[in-house]
Amino acid sequence: MRKPIYVTMPTLAPLEEVNELMQGIWESGIMTHNGPLVQRFEKEVCEYLKVPQMVSCCNGTLALQMAIKAIGKQGEIITSPFTFIATISSIMWEHCTPVFVDIDPKTLDIDASKIEEKITCHTVAIMPVHVFGNNCDFEAIDAVAKAHNIPVIYDACHSVGATYKGESVFKQGTISVTSFHATKMLNTAEGGGIFTLNKEIDEKLRRIRFFGFENHADIVEDGFNGKMTEAHAAIGIANLRYLDKALEDRKEKYARYKEILGQNPEIAFQKITTGCNYSYFPAIFKDEEIALKVVAALNAENIFPRRYFYPSVNTFTKLVPYVPMPKSEDIASRILCLPLHVRMSMQDIEEIAELTLKTSK
Ligand code: T4K
């Protein structure tokens, strides 16, 4: 039996590079509280992405919560039903209500043309998701947000390395939030990053991250403990050196999957909009039965694709009242993310693609 192949695995720098940074932590005894490595990680990420500032924090979910807190209003937040549960739970933990707008079944992102009809006097933000690193329709979203004076928080948790008009996508929206989880393009094991071009929001986010303190004296925000530790930052600094390679590798493997699976006209692929980072390989099958047949065939070979995102989050009725989202529910029932990561060989990709092709016919 082959070694298991998971949907993803982290891109990791050589251990010596992490150890070298860890050595400094052990010597100084500074482990957290916006220490030197956290500051260096933030600076190096900003240099790499050519963005002015980033607030790091302990995970992507909390980063979304911090972004909502920074907006400073409670009410309805318009978002996508085709996402990971964290998009919705962060909204609810901030005492807001998710209002779903169905997706464009081709791009898998929120259908921007349907956002305006869901805006009410209670809308406090729009939170679109760049699903699998595929950019949302920035122009349409900007236009509606500006017309109604509503901030946009992009859930860009999949988007490290994605670009728009040659620049990082994290420059878009009022705030963009990403994840540095082990399964993401750039990882700190657990971690998150919040990007804004607005200096005041950036400063507010830093206070929220540190219990709401200003200058360690007065409490001026509704804050909590959102800090990234020095050890996580050390992992991030080392891994960042390998991000270029990881992005290139993903793109090549994505193209090879598509080349082979494209032989079956009944398999659909996400319509790539602009500057995708190809962090996942979603394949959309004719129906759920075929998708499940593919899962069984791959599992029998110790290969583990994932049903991202199944089920559509509007169907989690313990959390939200059910409102039908037919496109998202349909796609969720028949989509699979096939394994795609730096530790796979091109031969692994080809074997998985051939087996998927054979099973899906
Ligand atoms: N918004 C969106 C749109 C998101 O997709 C996410 C998270 C968030 C917000 C919130 O960001 P974080 O708070 O997580 O930073 C995973 C991840 O836990 C989650 O980060 C991610 N999205 C979601 C799509 O997937 P699981 O439970 O499906 O993954 P898990 O732990 O089964 O890992 C998948 C595979 O990766 C494993 O089979 C093996 C491999 N793996 C995993 C871990 C944790 C490793 O090789 N090493 C590891 O340490 O949720």
GROMACS .gro file of N, CA, C and O in nm, residues 202-249:
model
  192
  202ASP      N    1  -0.557   4.989   1.101
  202ASP     CA    2  -0.442   4.906   1.138
  202ASP      C    3  -0.408   4.923   1.287
  202ASP      O    4  -0.387   4.825   1.360
  203GLU      N    5  -0.407   5.047   1.332
  203GLU     CA    6  -0.373   5.072   1.472
  203GLU      C    7  -0.481   5.016   1.565
  203GLU      O    8  -0.451   4.962   1.672
  204LYS      N    9  -0.606   5.031   1.522
  204LYS     CA   10  -0.717   4.977   1.603
  204LYS      C   11  -0.704   4.824   1.616
  204LYS      O   12  -0.723   4.767   1.724
  205LEU      N   13  -0.669   4.760   1.503
  205LEU     CA   14  -0.653   4.614   1.504
  205LEU      C   15  -0.544   4.573   1.603
  205LEU      O   16  -0.557   4.472   1.673
  206ARG      N   17  -0.437   4.651   1.610
  206ARG     CA   18  -0.327   4.618   1.703
  206ARG      C   19  -0.375   4.630   1.849
  206ARG      O   20  -0.334   4.552   1.935
  207ARG      N   21  -0.463   4.726   1.874
  207ARG     CA   22  -0.516   4.738   2.012
  207ARG      C   23  -0.611   4.623   2.042
  207ARG      O   24  -0.608   4.566   2.151
  208ILE      N   25  -0.695   4.589   1.942
  208ILE     CA   26  -0.790   4.478   1.963
  208ILE      C   27  -0.713   4.350   1.993
  208ILE      O   28  -0.750   4.271   2.080
  209ARG      N   29  -0.602   4.330   1.922
  209ARG     CA   30  -0.520   4.209   1.939
  209ARG      C   31  -0.460   4.200   2.079
  209ARG      O   32  -0.429   4.093   2.128
  210PHE      N   33  -0.443   4.315   2.143
  210PHE     CA   34  -0.378   4.318   2.274
  210PHE      C   35  -0.477   4.367   2.379
  210PHE      O   36  -0.460   4.471   2.441
  211PHE      N   37  -0.585   4.292   2.394
  211PHE     CA   38  -0.684   4.312   2.500
  211PHE      C   39  -0.759   4.445   2.493
  211PHE      O   40  -0.840   4.476   2.580
  212GLY      N   41  -0.730   4.527   2.394
  212GLY     CA   42  -0.793   4.659   2.385
  212GLY      C   43  -0.711   4.769   2.449
  212GLY      O   44  -0.755   4.885   2.458
  213PHE      N   45  -0.588   4.732   2.493
  213PHE     CA   46  -0.502   4.832   2.559
  213PHE      C   47  -0.452   4.940   2.463
  213PHE      O   48  -0.423   4.913   2.347
  214GLU      N   49  -0.437   5.059   2.517
  214GLU     CA   50  -0.358   5.162   2.450
  214GLU      C   51  -0.240   5.190   2.541
  214GLU      O   52  -0.258   5.222   2.660
  215ASN      N   53  -0.119   5.175   2.485
  215ASN     CA   54   0.004   5.199   2.561
  215ASN      C   55   0.009   5.124   2.694
  215ASN      O   56   0.055   5.178   2.795
  216HIS      N   57  -0.042   5.000   2.696
  216HIS     CA   58  -0.039   4.917   2.818
  216HIS      C   59  -0.105   4.986   2.937
  216HIS      O   60  -0.077   4.954   3.051
  217ALA      N   61  -0.188   5.086   2.911
  217ALA     CA   62  -0.245   5.159   3.025
  217ALA      C   63  -0.397   5.151   3.021
  217ALA      O   64  -0.457   5.068   3.089
  218ASP      N   65  -0.455   5.232   2.936
  218ASP     CA   66  -0.600   5.240   2.933
  218ASP      C   67  -0.660   5.137   2.836
  218ASP      O   68  -0.598   5.105   2.735
  219ILE      N   69  -0.782   5.089   2.865
  219ILE     CA   70  -0.852   5.001   2.770
  219ILE      C   71  -0.941   5.090   2.683
  219ILE      O   72  -1.031   5.156   2.734
  220VAL      N   73  -0.914   5.087   2.553
  220VAL     CA   74  -0.989   5.176   2.465
  220VAL      C   75  -1.070   5.103   2.359
  220VAL      O   76  -1.142   5.165   2.282
  221GLU      N   77  -1.053   4.969   2.351
  221GLU     CA   78  -1.128   4.891   2.253
  221GLU      C   79  -1.186   4.768   2.321
  221GLU      O   80  -1.138   4.725   2.425
  222ASP      N   81  -1.285   4.707   2.250
  222ASP     CA   82  -1.336   4.577   2.290
  222ASP      C   83  -1.237   4.473   2.236
  222ASP      O   84  -1.254   4.420   2.126
  223GLY      N   85  -1.132   4.448   2.311
  223GLY     CA   86  -1.024   4.362   2.259
  223GLY      C   87  -1.021   4.225   2.321
  223GLY      O   88  -1.105   4.190   2.405
  224PHE      N   89  -0.925   4.145   2.277
  224PHE     CA   90  -0.902   4.013   2.337
  224PHE      C   91  -0.757   3.976   2.313
  224PHE      O   92  -0.678   4.059   2.265
  225ASN      N   93  -0.723   3.852   2.342
  225ASN     CA   94  -0.586   3.809   2.319
  225ASN      C   95  -0.578   3.744   2.181
  225ASN      O   96  -0.616   3.629   2.165
  226GLY      N   97  -0.529   3.817   2.084
  226GLY     CA   98  -0.521   3.764   1.947
  226GLY      C   99  -0.378   3.748   1.899
  226GLY      O  100  -0.355   3.731   1.780
  227LYS      N  101  -0.283   3.752   1.991
  227LYS     CA  102  -0.142   3.760   1.950
  227LYS      C  103  -0.087   3.633   1.887
  227LYS      O  104  -0.120   3.523   1.929
  228MET      N  105   0.004   3.652   1.791
  228MET     CA  106   0.084   3.541   1.738
  228MET      C  107   0.205   3.526   1.830
  228MET      O  108   0.256   3.626   1.882
  229THR      N  109   0.251   3.403   1.849
  229THR     CA  110   0.368   3.385   1.936
  229THR      C  111   0.498   3.395   1.854
  229THR      O  112   0.496   3.385   1.732
  230GLU      N  113   0.609   3.409   1.924
  230GLU     CA  114   0.740   3.416   1.858
  230GLU      C  115   0.772   3.285   1.785
  230GLU      O  116   0.831   3.286   1.677
  231ALA      N  117   0.732   3.173   1.844
  231ALA     CA  118   0.762   3.043   1.781
  231ALA      C  119   0.688   3.031   1.648
  231ALA      O  120   0.744   2.984   1.549
  232HIS      N  121   0.562   3.075   1.646
  232HIS     CA  122   0.486   3.069   1.521
  232HIS      C  123   0.545   3.164   1.416
  232HIS      O  124   0.554   3.130   1.297
  233ALA      N  125   0.588   3.279   1.462
  233ALA     CA  126   0.649   3.375   1.369
  233ALA      C  127   0.779   3.317   1.312
  233ALA      O  128   0.808   3.335   1.193
  234ALA      N  129   0.856   3.246   1.394
  234ALA     CA  130   0.982   3.185   1.346
  234ALA      C  131   0.952   3.088   1.233
  234ALA      O  132   1.020   3.088   1.129
  235ILE      N  133   0.849   3.006   1.250
  235ILE     CA  134   0.811   2.911   1.145
  235ILE      C  135   0.773   2.988   1.018
  235ILE      O  136   0.814   2.952   0.907
  236GLY      N  137   0.698   3.095   1.036
  236GLY     CA  138   0.653   3.176   0.922
  236GLY      C  139   0.769   3.240   0.847
  236GLY      O  140   0.772   3.241   0.723
  237ILE      N  141   0.865   3.295   0.922
  237ILE     CA  142   0.980   3.362   0.859
  237ILE      C  143   1.056   3.261   0.772
  237ILE      O  144   1.092   3.289   0.657
  238ALA      N  145   1.079   3.143   0.827
  238ALA     CA  146   1.153   3.041   0.751
  238ALA      C  147   1.070   2.995   0.630
  238ALA      O  148   1.123   2.985   0.518
  239ASN      N  149   0.943   2.968   0.650
  239ASN     CA  150   0.860   2.918   0.539
  239ASN      C  151   0.842   3.020   0.427
  239ASN      O  152   0.828   2.982   0.311
  240LEU      N  153   0.843   3.147   0.464
  240LEU     CA  154   0.824   3.252   0.363
  240LEU      C  155   0.931   3.243   0.252
  240LEU      O  156   0.905   3.274   0.136
  241ARG      N  157   1.050   3.197   0.290
  241ARG     CA  158   1.160   3.186   0.192
  241ARG      C  159   1.127   3.084   0.083
  241ARG      O  160   1.191   3.082  -0.022
  242TYR      N  161   1.031   2.998   0.108
  242TYR     CA  162   0.998   2.891   0.013
  242TYR      C  163   0.863   2.912  -0.056
  242TYR      O  164   0.814   2.826  -0.127
  243LEU      N  165   0.804   3.029  -0.033
  243LEU     CA  166   0.670   3.055  -0.088
  243LEU      C  167   0.671   3.063  -0.241
  243LEU      O  168   0.584   3.005  -0.307
  244ASP      N  169   0.769   3.131  -0.296
  244ASP     CA  170   0.777   3.144  -0.443
  244ASP      C  171   0.776   3.006  -0.508
  244ASP      O  172   0.702   2.981  -0.603
  245LYS      N  173   0.860   2.919  -0.454
  245LYS     CA  174   0.873   2.783  -0.509
  245LYS      C  175   0.741   2.709  -0.496
  245LYS      O  176   0.698   2.638  -0.587
  246ALA      N  177   0.677   2.725  -0.380
  246ALA     CA  178   0.551   2.653  -0.355
  246ALA      C  179   0.442   2.700  -0.453
  246ALA      O  180   0.364   2.619  -0.504
  247LEU      N  181   0.440   2.829  -0.480
  247LEU     CA  182   0.338   2.883  -0.572
  247LEU      C  183   0.359   2.829  -0.714
  247LEU      O  184   0.265   2.790  -0.782
  248GLU      N  185   0.484   2.826  -0.754
  248GLU     CA  186   0.518   2.776  -0.887
  248GLU      C  187   0.481   2.628  -0.901
  248GLU      O  188   0.421   2.586  -1.000
  249ASP      N  189   0.515   2.554  -0.795
  249ASP     CA  190   0.488   2.410  -0.793
  249ASP      C  191   0.338   2.381  -0.803
  249ASP      O  192   0.294   2.295  -0.879
   0.00000   0.00000   0.00000
